[in-house]
mmCIF file of C-alpha atoms and ligand atoms in Angstrom:
data_model
loop_
_atom_site.group_PDB
_atom_site.id
_atom_site.type_symbol
_atom_site.label_atom_id
_atom_site.label_comp_id
_atom_site.label_asym_id
_atom_site.label_seq_id
_atom_site.Cartn_x
_atom_site.Cartn_y
_atom_site.Cartn_z
ATOM 1 C CA UNK A 18 19.069 -13.214 -4.055
ATOM 2 C CA UNK A 19 19.171 -16.172 -1.697
ATOM 3 C CA UNK A 20 16.176 -17.134 0.359
ATOM 4 C CA UNK A 21 17.508 -15.505 3.529
ATOM 5 C CA UNK A 22 14.859 -13.189 4.900
ATOM 6 C CA UNK A 23 15.140 -9.449 5.386
ATOM 7 C CA UNK A 24 15.641 -7.908 8.867
ATOM 8 C CA UNK A 25 12.674 -6.730 10.925
ATOM 9 C CA UNK A 26 11.692 -3.409 12.500
ATOM 10 C CA UNK A 27 8.987 -2.463 14.963
ATOM 11 C CA UNK A 28 5.905 -0.714 13.666
ATOM 12 C CA UNK A 29 5.779 1.991 16.326
ATOM 13 C CA UNK A 30 6.223 1.740 20.092
ATOM 14 C CA UNK A 31 3.367 -0.760 20.562
ATOM 15 C CA UNK A 32 3.159 -2.258 17.082
ATOM 16 C CA UNK A 33 4.211 -5.653 15.709
ATOM 17 C CA UNK A 34 7.615 -6.512 14.258
ATOM 18 C CA UNK A 35 7.473 -6.482 10.462
ATOM 19 C CA UNK A 36 9.994 -6.985 7.665
ATOM 20 C CA UNK A 37 11.999 -3.771 7.358
ATOM 21 C CA UNK A 38 10.589 -3.397 3.830
ATOM 22 C CA UNK A 39 6.866 -3.794 3.097
ATOM 23 C CA UNK A 40 5.022 -4.244 -0.189
ATOM 24 C CA UNK A 41 2.881 -1.578 -1.820
ATOM 25 C CA UNK A 42 -0.020 -3.350 -3.523
ATOM 26 C CA UNK A 43 -1.787 -0.371 -5.148
ATOM 27 C CA UNK A 44 -0.483 -0.993 -8.668
ATOM 28 C CA UNK A 45 -1.925 -4.515 -8.659
ATOM 29 C CA UNK A 46 -5.392 -3.004 -9.260
ATOM 30 C CA UNK A 47 -5.027 0.706 -9.889
ATOM 31 C CA UNK A 48 -3.140 3.744 -11.156
ATOM 32 C CA UNK A 49 -0.135 2.309 -12.980
ATOM 33 C CA UNK A 50 -1.462 0.862 -16.224
ATOM 34 C CA UNK A 51 -2.245 -2.742 -17.229
ATOM 35 C CA UNK A 52 -2.157 -5.364 -14.492
ATOM 36 C CA UNK A 53 -1.529 -9.111 -14.513
ATOM 37 C CA UNK A 54 -3.325 -10.907 -11.679
ATOM 38 C CA UNK A 55 -1.206 -14.043 -11.880
ATOM 39 C CA UNK A 56 2.087 -12.144 -11.730
ATOM 40 C CA UNK A 57 0.733 -10.045 -8.858
ATOM 41 C CA UNK A 58 -0.232 -13.168 -6.894
ATOM 42 C CA UNK A 59 3.233 -14.636 -7.489
ATOM 43 C CA UNK A 60 4.727 -11.350 -6.278
ATOM 44 C CA UNK A 61 2.762 -11.515 -3.031
ATOM 45 C CA UNK A 62 3.906 -15.090 -2.356
ATOM 46 C CA UNK A 63 7.525 -14.292 -3.211
ATOM 47 C CA UNK A 64 7.462 -11.251 -0.958
ATOM 48 C CA UNK A 65 6.340 -13.344 1.987
ATOM 49 C CA UNK A 66 9.103 -15.899 1.370
ATOM 50 C CA UNK A 67 11.593 -13.032 1.537
ATOM 51 C CA UNK A 68 10.323 -11.866 4.938
ATOM 52 C CA UNK A 69 8.145 -8.994 3.677
ATOM 53 C CA UNK A 70 5.172 -8.999 6.035
ATOM 54 C CA UNK A 71 3.598 -5.502 5.814
ATOM 55 C CA UNK A 72 1.153 -5.302 2.888
ATOM 56 C CA UNK A 73 -0.260 -1.920 1.954
ATOM 57 C CA UNK A 74 -3.622 -1.261 0.350
ATOM 58 C CA UNK A 75 -6.484 1.271 0.633
ATOM 59 C CA UNK A 76 -10.215 1.319 0.022
ATOM 60 C CA UNK A 77 -9.615 3.913 -2.697
ATOM 61 C CA UNK A 78 -7.347 1.681 -4.802
ATOM 62 C CA UNK A 79 -9.688 0.683 -7.602
ATOM 63 C CA UNK A 80 -12.743 1.529 -5.462
ATOM 64 C CA UNK A 81 -12.262 -1.506 -3.235
ATOM 65 C CA UNK A 82 -10.941 -3.792 -5.982
ATOM 66 C CA UNK A 83 -7.428 -3.902 -4.511
ATOM 67 C CA UNK A 84 -8.700 -5.022 -1.084
ATOM 68 C CA UNK A 85 -10.804 -7.714 -2.753
ATOM 69 C CA UNK A 86 -7.874 -8.869 -4.879
ATOM 70 C CA UNK A 87 -5.634 -9.234 -1.812
ATOM 71 C CA UNK A 88 -8.199 -10.995 0.345
ATOM 72 C CA UNK A 89 -7.405 -14.627 -0.687
ATOM 73 C CA UNK A 90 -3.678 -14.058 -0.109
ATOM 74 C CA UNK A 91 -4.344 -12.540 3.306
ATOM 75 C CA UNK A 92 -6.683 -15.363 4.280
ATOM 76 C CA UNK A 93 -4.144 -17.998 3.257
ATOM 77 C CA UNK A 94 -1.440 -16.356 5.389
ATOM 78 C CA UNK A 95 -3.449 -14.530 8.072
ATOM 79 C CA UNK A 96 -0.969 -15.129 10.902
ATOM 80 C CA UNK A 97 2.079 -14.177 8.842
ATOM 81 C CA UNK A 98 0.934 -10.883 7.318
ATOM 82 C CA UNK A 99 0.261 -7.413 8.685
ATOM 83 C CA UNK A 100 -2.613 -5.868 6.717
ATOM 84 C CA UNK A 101 -2.608 -2.110 6.303
ATOM 85 C CA UNK A 102 -5.518 -0.325 4.656
ATOM 86 C CA UNK A 103 -6.866 3.228 4.626
ATOM 87 C CA UNK A 104 -9.998 5.378 4.511
ATOM 88 C CA UNK A 105 -10.727 9.008 3.613
ATOM 89 C CA UNK A 106 -10.730 9.329 -0.175
ATOM 90 C CA UNK A 107 -14.390 9.249 -1.102
ATOM 91 C CA UNK A 108 -16.203 9.539 -4.404
ATOM 92 C CA UNK A 109 -18.816 12.328 -4.418
ATOM 93 C CA UNK A 110 -22.249 11.099 -5.583
ATOM 94 C CA UNK A 111 -22.501 13.778 -8.288
ATOM 95 C CA UNK A 112 -19.156 13.069 -9.981
ATOM 96 C CA UNK A 113 -17.498 9.630 -9.924
ATOM 97 C CA UNK A 114 -14.312 11.017 -11.496
ATOM 98 C CA UNK A 115 -13.547 13.241 -8.479
ATOM 99 C CA UNK A 116 -12.227 12.446 -5.016
ATOM 100 C CA UNK A 117 -13.190 14.233 -1.830
ATOM 101 C CA UNK A 118 -11.575 13.852 1.569
ATOM 102 C CA UNK A 119 -13.833 12.633 4.382
ATOM 103 C CA UNK A 120 -12.859 12.181 8.025
ATOM 104 C CA UNK A 121 -16.293 12.486 9.694
ATOM 105 C CA UNK A 122 -17.211 9.718 12.163
ATOM 106 C CA UNK A 123 -20.182 8.269 10.200
ATOM 107 C CA UNK A 124 -18.000 8.024 7.100
ATOM 108 C CA UNK A 125 -15.160 6.314 9.016
ATOM 109 C CA UNK A 126 -17.592 3.772 10.490
ATOM 110 C CA UNK A 127 -19.062 2.980 7.108
ATOM 111 C CA UNK A 128 -15.592 2.758 5.515
ATOM 112 C CA UNK A 129 -14.177 0.335 8.084
ATOM 113 C CA UNK A 130 -17.140 -2.020 7.736
ATOM 114 C CA UNK A 131 -16.759 -2.007 3.953
ATOM 115 C CA UNK A 132 -13.011 -2.703 4.161
ATOM 116 C CA UNK A 133 -13.491 -5.527 6.681
ATOM 117 C CA UNK A 134 -16.053 -7.079 4.364
ATOM 118 C CA UNK A 135 -13.928 -6.803 1.225
ATOM 119 C CA UNK A 136 -10.820 -8.078 2.989
ATOM 120 C CA UNK A 137 -12.942 -10.739 4.685
ATOM 121 C CA UNK A 138 -11.054 -10.498 7.980
ATOM 122 C CA UNK A 139 -12.175 -9.889 11.575
ATOM 123 C CA UNK A 140 -9.739 -7.056 12.161
ATOM 124 C CA UNK A 141 -7.454 -4.711 10.225
ATOM 125 C CA UNK A 142 -3.905 -4.704 11.622
ATOM 126 C CA UNK A 143 -3.095 -1.091 10.713
ATOM 127 C CA UNK A 144 -5.824 1.380 9.759
ATOM 128 C CA UNK A 145 -4.705 4.674 8.266
ATOM 129 C CA UNK A 146 -6.436 7.958 7.727
ATOM 130 C CA UNK A 147 -5.397 8.347 4.079
ATOM 131 C CA UNK A 148 -5.779 12.128 4.004
ATOM 132 C CA UNK A 149 -6.678 14.746 6.578
ATOM 133 C CA UNK A 150 -9.931 16.701 6.181
ATOM 134 C CA UNK A 151 -9.138 19.972 7.924
ATOM 135 C CA UNK A 152 -12.856 20.686 8.358
ATOM 136 C CA UNK A 153 -13.272 17.844 10.856
ATOM 137 C CA UNK A 154 -11.568 18.281 14.263
ATOM 138 C CA UNK A 155 -8.824 15.675 14.564
ATOM 139 C CA UNK A 156 -10.206 14.745 18.010
ATOM 140 C CA UNK A 157 -13.394 13.555 16.286
ATOM 141 C CA UNK A 158 -11.762 11.526 13.546
ATOM 142 C CA UNK A 159 -8.907 9.993 15.557
ATOM 143 C CA UNK A 160 -11.370 9.587 18.441
ATOM 144 C CA UNK A 161 -13.529 7.443 16.157
ATOM 145 C CA UNK A 162 -10.487 5.468 14.991
ATOM 146 C CA UNK A 163 -9.620 4.842 18.662
ATOM 147 C CA UNK A 164 -13.146 3.503 19.231
ATOM 148 C CA UNK A 165 -12.548 1.032 16.393
ATOM 149 C CA UNK A 166 -9.468 -0.239 18.259
ATOM 150 C CA UNK A 167 -11.503 -0.657 21.463
ATOM 151 C CA UNK A 168 -14.164 -2.522 19.495
ATOM 152 C CA UNK A 169 -11.525 -4.921 18.072
ATOM 153 C CA UNK A 170 -12.121 -3.926 14.441
ATOM 154 C CA UNK A 171 -8.699 -2.382 14.108
ATOM 155 C CA UNK A 172 -5.438 -3.205 15.935
ATOM 156 C CA UNK A 173 -3.199 -0.181 15.304
ATOM 157 C CA UNK A 174 -3.681 3.333 13.935
ATOM 158 C CA UNK A 175 -1.798 5.206 11.251
ATOM 159 C CA UNK A 176 -1.944 8.568 9.491
ATOM 160 C CA UNK A 177 -0.937 9.411 5.939
ATOM 161 C CA UNK A 178 0.252 12.831 4.720
ATOM 162 C CA UNK A 179 -0.165 14.618 8.032
ATOM 163 C CA UNK A 180 1.790 17.498 9.478
ATOM 164 C CA UNK A 181 3.829 17.237 12.696
ATOM 165 C CA UNK A 182 1.180 19.305 14.495
ATOM 166 C CA UNK A 183 -1.573 16.938 13.357
ATOM 167 C CA UNK A 184 0.511 13.920 14.392
ATOM 168 C CA UNK A 185 1.034 15.339 17.889
ATOM 169 C CA UNK A 186 -2.674 16.115 18.264
ATOM 170 C CA UNK A 187 -3.585 12.591 17.149
ATOM 171 C CA UNK A 188 -1.053 10.976 19.471
ATOM 172 C CA UNK A 189 -2.679 12.810 22.398
ATOM 173 C CA UNK A 190 -5.873 10.880 21.638
ATOM 174 C CA UNK A 191 -4.487 7.415 20.856
ATOM 175 C CA UNK A 192 -1.023 5.967 20.161
ATOM 176 C CA UNK A 193 -0.168 6.198 16.478
ATOM 177 C CA UNK A 194 1.890 3.279 15.150
ATOM 178 C CA UNK A 195 2.924 4.717 11.798
ATOM 179 C CA UNK A 196 2.948 7.766 9.576
ATOM 180 C CA UNK A 197 2.838 6.974 5.871
ATOM 181 C CA UNK A 198 4.118 9.788 3.691
ATOM 182 C CA UNK A 199 6.074 10.181 0.488
ATOM 183 C CA UNK A 200 9.810 9.898 1.190
ATOM 184 C CA UNK A 201 12.473 9.257 -1.412
ATOM 185 C CA UNK A 202 15.526 10.789 -3.056
ATOM 186 C CA UNK A 203 13.011 13.063 -4.858
ATOM 187 C CA UNK A 204 10.650 13.904 -1.947
ATOM 188 C CA UNK A 205 12.145 14.906 1.373
ATOM 189 C CA UNK A 206 9.706 17.510 2.775
ATOM 190 C CA UNK A 207 8.892 15.392 5.835
ATOM 191 C CA UNK A 208 12.442 15.494 7.178
ATOM 192 C CA UNK A 209 11.991 19.035 8.536
ATOM 193 C CA UNK A 210 9.173 18.437 11.029
ATOM 194 C CA UNK A 211 7.284 15.162 10.612
ATOM 195 C CA UNK A 212 10.287 12.855 11.006
ATOM 196 C CA UNK A 213 11.579 14.525 14.199
ATOM 197 C CA UNK A 214 8.056 14.440 15.683
ATOM 198 C CA UNK A 215 7.684 10.752 14.795
ATOM 199 C CA UNK A 216 11.037 9.922 16.399
ATOM 200 C CA UNK A 217 10.093 11.808 19.565
ATOM 201 C CA UNK A 218 6.676 10.089 19.793
ATOM 202 C CA UNK A 219 7.848 6.539 18.988
ATOM 203 C CA UNK A 220 6.013 6.440 15.654
ATOM 204 C CA UNK A 221 7.400 4.439 12.704
ATOM 205 C CA UNK A 222 7.782 6.039 9.281
ATOM 206 C CA UNK A 223 6.372 4.139 6.298
ATOM 207 C CA UNK A 224 7.666 5.887 3.168
ATOM 208 C CA UNK A 225 5.361 5.550 0.179
ATOM 209 C CA UNK A 226 6.569 5.873 -3.420
ATOM 210 C CA UNK A 227 10.176 5.242 -2.280
ATOM 211 C CA UNK A 228 11.095 4.600 -5.919
ATOM 212 C CA UNK A 229 9.600 7.945 -6.942
ATOM 213 C CA UNK A 230 6.675 6.027 -8.506
ATOM 214 C CA UNK A 231 9.201 4.098 -10.585
ATOM 215 C CA UNK A 232 10.983 7.168 -12.015
ATOM 216 C CA UNK A 233 14.057 6.576 -9.809
ATOM 217 C CA UNK A 234 14.569 3.130 -11.358
ATOM 218 C CA UNK A 235 15.048 4.712 -14.789
ATOM 219 C CA UNK A 236 12.331 2.437 -16.199
ATOM 220 C CA UNK A 237 10.503 5.435 -17.674
ATOM 221 C CA UNK A 238 11.730 8.953 -18.348
ATOM 222 C CA UNK A 239 8.631 10.681 -19.679
ATOM 223 C CA UNK A 240 5.146 9.601 -18.614
ATOM 224 C CA UNK A 241 3.478 10.939 -21.785
ATOM 225 C CA UNK A 242 5.749 8.965 -24.081
ATOM 226 C CA UNK A 243 6.491 5.857 -22.010
ATOM 227 C CA UNK A 244 3.264 5.081 -20.109
ATOM 228 C CA UNK A 245 -0.262 4.082 -21.142
ATOM 229 C CA UNK A 246 -3.047 6.680 -21.422
ATOM 230 C CA UNK A 247 -4.741 5.589 -18.171
ATOM 231 C CA UNK A 248 -1.554 5.761 -16.073
ATOM 232 C CA UNK A 249 -1.945 8.183 -13.140
ATOM 233 C CA UNK A 250 1.655 9.327 -13.506
ATOM 234 C CA UNK A 251 0.685 11.176 -16.701
ATOM 235 C CA UNK A 252 -1.163 13.609 -14.426
ATOM 236 C CA UNK A 253 1.827 14.210 -12.166
ATOM 237 C CA UNK A 254 3.839 17.352 -12.868
ATOM 238 C CA UNK A 255 7.245 15.766 -12.245
ATOM 239 C CA UNK A 256 6.990 13.137 -14.927
ATOM 240 C CA UNK A 257 5.861 15.062 -17.994
ATOM 241 C CA UNK A 258 7.219 17.709 -20.377
ATOM 242 C CA UNK A 259 10.286 19.764 -19.489
ATOM 243 C CA UNK A 260 10.110 18.688 -15.841
ATOM 244 C CA UNK A 261 10.566 15.032 -16.795
ATOM 245 C CA UNK A 262 13.642 15.813 -18.887
ATOM 246 C CA UNK A 263 15.169 17.915 -16.102
ATOM 247 C CA UNK A 264 14.387 15.269 -13.477
ATOM 248 C CA UNK A 265 15.803 12.414 -15.571
ATOM 249 C CA UNK A 266 19.133 14.257 -15.590
ATOM 250 C CA UNK A 267 19.101 14.205 -11.766
ATOM 251 C CA UNK A 268 19.529 10.420 -11.824
ATOM 252 C CA UNK A 269 23.210 10.714 -12.828
ATOM 253 C CA UNK A 270 24.624 10.508 -9.265
ATOM 254 C CA UNK A 271 22.253 7.589 -8.531
ATOM 255 C CA UNK A 272 23.741 5.830 -11.568
ATOM 256 C CA UNK A 273 27.299 6.533 -10.343
ATOM 257 C CA UNK A 274 26.567 4.995 -6.935
ATOM 258 C CA UNK A 275 24.720 2.055 -8.503
ATOM 259 C CA UNK A 276 27.703 1.273 -10.741
ATOM 260 C CA UNK A 277 30.064 1.377 -7.758
ATOM 261 C CA UNK A 278 27.918 -1.237 -5.963
ATOM 262 C CA UNK A 279 27.109 -3.249 -9.097
ATOM 263 C CA UNK A 280 23.367 -2.877 -8.419
ATOM 264 C CA UNK A 281 20.370 -1.172 -10.055
ATOM 265 C CA UNK A 282 19.325 2.477 -9.711
ATOM 266 C CA UNK A 283 16.183 1.395 -7.889
ATOM 267 C CA UNK A 284 18.214 -0.532 -5.336
ATOM 268 C CA UNK A 285 20.243 2.590 -4.542
ATOM 269 C CA UNK A 286 17.034 4.629 -4.229
ATOM 270 C CA UNK A 287 15.669 2.049 -1.779
ATOM 271 C CA UNK A 288 18.954 1.676 0.119
ATOM 272 C CA UNK A 289 18.923 5.453 0.624
ATOM 273 C CA UNK A 290 15.404 5.338 2.122
ATOM 274 C CA UNK A 291 16.223 2.305 4.283
ATOM 275 C CA UNK A 292 19.329 4.086 5.581
ATOM 276 C CA UNK A 293 17.247 7.014 6.850
ATOM 277 C CA UNK A 294 16.559 4.791 9.844
ATOM 278 C CA UNK A 295 20.132 5.342 11.075
ATOM 279 C CA UNK A 296 20.308 8.937 9.828
ATOM 280 C CA UNK A 297 17.173 9.897 11.802
ATOM 281 C CA UNK A 298 17.164 7.191 14.476
ATOM 282 C CA UNK A 299 13.643 5.814 13.994
ATOM 283 C CA UNK A 300 12.083 2.746 12.341
ATOM 284 C CA UNK A 301 11.730 3.349 8.581
ATOM 285 C CA UNK A 302 9.761 0.710 6.670
ATOM 286 C CA UNK A 303 9.364 1.668 2.991
ATOM 287 C CA UNK A 304 6.662 -0.001 0.906
ATOM 288 C CA UNK A 305 7.936 -0.110 -2.691
ATOM 289 C CA UNK A 306 5.184 -1.180 -5.055
ATOM 290 C CA UNK A 307 5.706 -3.897 -7.614
ATOM 291 C CA UNK A 308 3.698 -6.549 -9.440
ATOM 292 C CA UNK A 309 6.642 -8.670 -10.535
ATOM 293 C CA UNK A 310 8.323 -11.418 -8.470
ATOM 294 C CA UNK A 311 11.782 -10.639 -9.884
ATOM 295 C CA UNK A 312 11.429 -7.018 -8.863
ATOM 296 C CA UNK A 313 10.325 -7.835 -5.349
ATOM 297 C CA UNK A 314 13.517 -9.901 -5.018
ATOM 298 C CA UNK A 315 15.579 -7.021 -6.361
ATOM 299 C CA UNK A 316 13.909 -4.552 -4.004
ATOM 300 C CA UNK A 317 14.259 -6.790 -0.942
ATOM 301 C CA UNK A 318 17.974 -7.226 -1.720
ATOM 302 C CA UNK A 319 18.381 -3.452 -1.309
ATOM 303 C CA UNK A 320 17.946 -3.909 2.462
ATOM 304 C CA UNK A 321 21.491 -5.338 2.462
ATOM 305 C CA UNK A 322 23.156 -2.351 0.750
ATOM 306 C CA UNK A 323 24.971 0.198 2.861
ATOM 307 C CA UNK A 324 25.828 3.585 1.388
ATOM 308 C CA UNK A 325 29.002 5.355 2.466
ATOM 309 C CA UNK A 326 29.088 8.897 3.857
ATOM 310 C CA UNK A 327 30.548 10.082 0.526
ATOM 311 C CA UNK A 328 27.756 8.370 -1.414
ATOM 312 C CA UNK A 329 25.089 9.933 0.812
ATOM 313 C CA UNK A 330 26.716 13.323 0.171
ATOM 314 C CA UNK A 331 26.634 12.744 -3.573
ATOM 315 C CA UNK A 332 22.903 11.968 -3.413
ATOM 316 C CA UNK A 333 22.118 14.807 -0.992
ATOM 317 C CA UNK A 334 21.458 17.660 -3.514
ATOM 318 C CA UNK A 335 19.008 15.718 -5.701
ATOM 319 C CA UNK A 336 15.726 16.450 -3.890
ATOM 320 C CA UNK A 337 16.381 20.201 -3.827
ATOM 321 C CA UNK A 338 16.642 20.255 -7.620
ATOM 322 C CA UNK A 339 13.502 18.302 -8.539
ATOM 323 C CA UNK A 340 11.237 20.169 -10.968
ATOM 324 C CA UNK A 341 7.465 20.067 -10.393
ATOM 325 C CA UNK A 342 5.154 19.399 -7.461
ATOM 326 C CA UNK A 343 4.399 15.930 -6.090
ATOM 327 C CA UNK A 344 0.715 16.265 -7.027
ATOM 328 C CA UNK A 345 -1.155 18.269 -9.641
ATOM 329 C CA UNK A 346 -3.863 18.810 -6.999
ATOM 330 C CA UNK A 347 -2.059 19.889 -3.850
ATOM 331 C CA UNK A 348 -5.071 19.061 -1.661
ATOM 332 C CA UNK A 349 -3.529 15.603 -1.650
ATOM 333 C CA UNK A 350 -0.279 16.808 -0.098
ATOM 334 C CA UNK A 351 0.291 17.927 3.492
ATOM 335 C CA UNK A 352 2.785 20.519 2.215
ATOM 336 C CA UNK A 353 1.819 24.030 3.215
ATOM 337 C CA UNK A 354 -0.470 22.988 6.101
ATOM 338 C CA UNK A 355 2.154 23.127 8.876
HETATM 339 N N1 NAP B 413 -0.525 7.075 1.330
HETATM 340 C C1 NAP B 413 -0.573 7.504 0.092
HETATM 341 O O1 NAP B 413 -1.135 8.551 -0.206
HETATM 342 C C2 NAP B 413 0.074 6.690 -0.992
HETATM 343 C C3 NAP B 413 0.330 7.266 -2.257
HETATM 344 C C4 NAP B 413 0.939 6.466 -3.230
HETATM 345 C C5 NAP B 413 1.286 5.154 -2.938
HETATM 346 N N2 NAP B 413 1.004 4.626 -1.712
HETATM 347 C C6 NAP B 413 1.378 3.235 -1.365
HETATM 348 O O2 NAP B 413 2.772 3.105 -1.518
HETATM 349 C C7 NAP B 413 3.064 2.022 -2.389
HETATM 350 C C8 NAP B 413 4.333 2.301 -3.171
HETATM 351 O O3 NAP B 413 4.259 3.519 -3.871
HETATM 352 P P1 NAP B 413 4.135 3.614 -5.439
HETATM 353 O O4 NAP B 413 3.696 2.306 -5.992
HETATM 354 O O5 NAP B 413 3.341 4.834 -5.729
HETATM 355 O O6 NAP B 413 5.587 3.967 -5.960
HETATM 356 P P2 NAP B 413 7.012 3.271 -5.897
HETATM 357 O O7 NAP B 413 7.029 2.158 -4.979
HETATM 358 O O8 NAP B 413 7.975 4.370 -5.716
HETATM 359 O O9 NAP B 413 7.186 2.766 -7.413
HETATM 360 C C9 NAP B 413 6.339 1.813 -7.978
HETATM 361 C C10 NAP B 413 6.659 1.727 -9.452
HETATM 362 O O10 NAP B 413 7.991 1.268 -9.614
HETATM 363 C C11 NAP B 413 8.028 0.095 -10.411
HETATM 364 N N3 NAP B 413 9.063 -0.768 -9.826
HETATM 365 C C12 NAP B 413 9.044 -1.381 -8.624
HETATM 366 N N4 NAP B 413 10.173 -2.074 -8.415
HETATM 367 C C13 NAP B 413 10.922 -1.905 -9.523
HETATM 368 C C14 NAP B 413 12.202 -2.387 -9.920
HETATM 369 N N5 NAP B 413 12.926 -3.158 -9.111
HETATM 370 N N6 NAP B 413 12.676 -2.017 -11.149
HETATM 371 C C15 NAP B 413 11.949 -1.211 -11.957
HETATM 372 N N7 NAP B 413 10.731 -0.727 -11.631
HETATM 373 C C16 NAP B 413 10.233 -1.079 -10.425
HETATM 374 C C17 NAP B 413 6.649 -0.488 -10.334
HETATM 375 O O11 NAP B 413 6.310 -1.192 -11.496
HETATM 376 P P3 NAP B 413 5.765 -2.706 -11.463
HETATM 377 O O12 NAP B 413 4.621 -2.726 -10.508
HETATM 378 O O13 NAP B 413 5.350 -2.941 -12.870
HETATM 379 O O14 NAP B 413 6.908 -3.546 -11.004
HETATM 380 C C18 NAP B 413 5.773 0.758 -10.197
HETATM 381 O O15 NAP B 413 5.504 1.295 -11.464
HETATM 382 C C19 NAP B 413 1.811 1.871 -3.235
HETATM 383 O O16 NAP B 413 1.698 0.574 -3.794
HETATM 384 C C20 NAP B 413 0.734 2.180 -2.237
HETATM 385 O O17 NAP B 413 0.429 1.018 -1.463
HETATM 386 C C21 NAP B 413 0.420 5.389 -0.744
#
């Protein structure tokens, strides 16, 4: 790819303009097997050269390690980058292997201070509630997030894995810039209610795992056989056993379209997500995750691919045929809460 930069999109009605594709940084410290700090740093720099300005992390990624890892890059480019981080996935004191969801005001206040410290910045550009704790009224949690904006600790608010009803309730309290939820050729639940609500409210959509956690690139076909023992994807029902074999077969139409364009499977998966912006008439800013400079170039180049109506039709049935849930523990999905 040449050094021309990718187009921009607005991060919600009042948010900043960002590159129309962001960068997911989770894998640089967490979840997806061995990491290489030098390659990750080169990926961050290359992304910025390509016009990628939205960088996604969370306090839960490596228990703060990912925020700390990104801090020098953010400091070196503070005026060029939009920093997104998240709170809500807490470790219970009695069992460090578990995660609980916390949205209570004291927890949010403690979490934001810890993130600001690790990132070593004065303010977080986009602060997401990572998961919704249904035991805390949304007025209390989003009300606290709104206080953080008034106090200058946070610039814009986001929500991850929420229902349309929760989004509307939150928007009544404070403008929401972005909803971050899983959206890809394999995961299209949000199109029924969340996407129309976001369009109506002027909220941008930030699809996470737009490459189906890498499965849509064809780079692995069975998590048990192809990935290391500590890789989170070995716990995900779609990528193991019979489900993985059935889901790998679903990539055939992606391969057909990729061959027609002379591009990779992953680029077609990303082009499909990027094109949802015209299909649904709202800003869509996916955050594919990679730790390799060559891959960030490949992914950014997908912003220039346009799929025909016939190609979209060929890809249409895939999501309905996917075997297995998105998560082994469905507490981490908004599905079923609407
Ligand atoms: N809000 C939430 O609950 C939530 C949940 C999950 C993720 N996220 C965020 O969303 C971001 C993206 O999601 P994700 O990382 O889960 O999944 P993803 O972007 O769908 O896929 C990432 C995987 O694809 C591989 N990959 C990337 N580009 C590739 C290419 N061109 N060719 C082949 N393989 C490629 C990556 O490997 P390499 O890194 O080795 O290149 C990585 O294993 C995360 O980094 C995180 O910031 C948020």
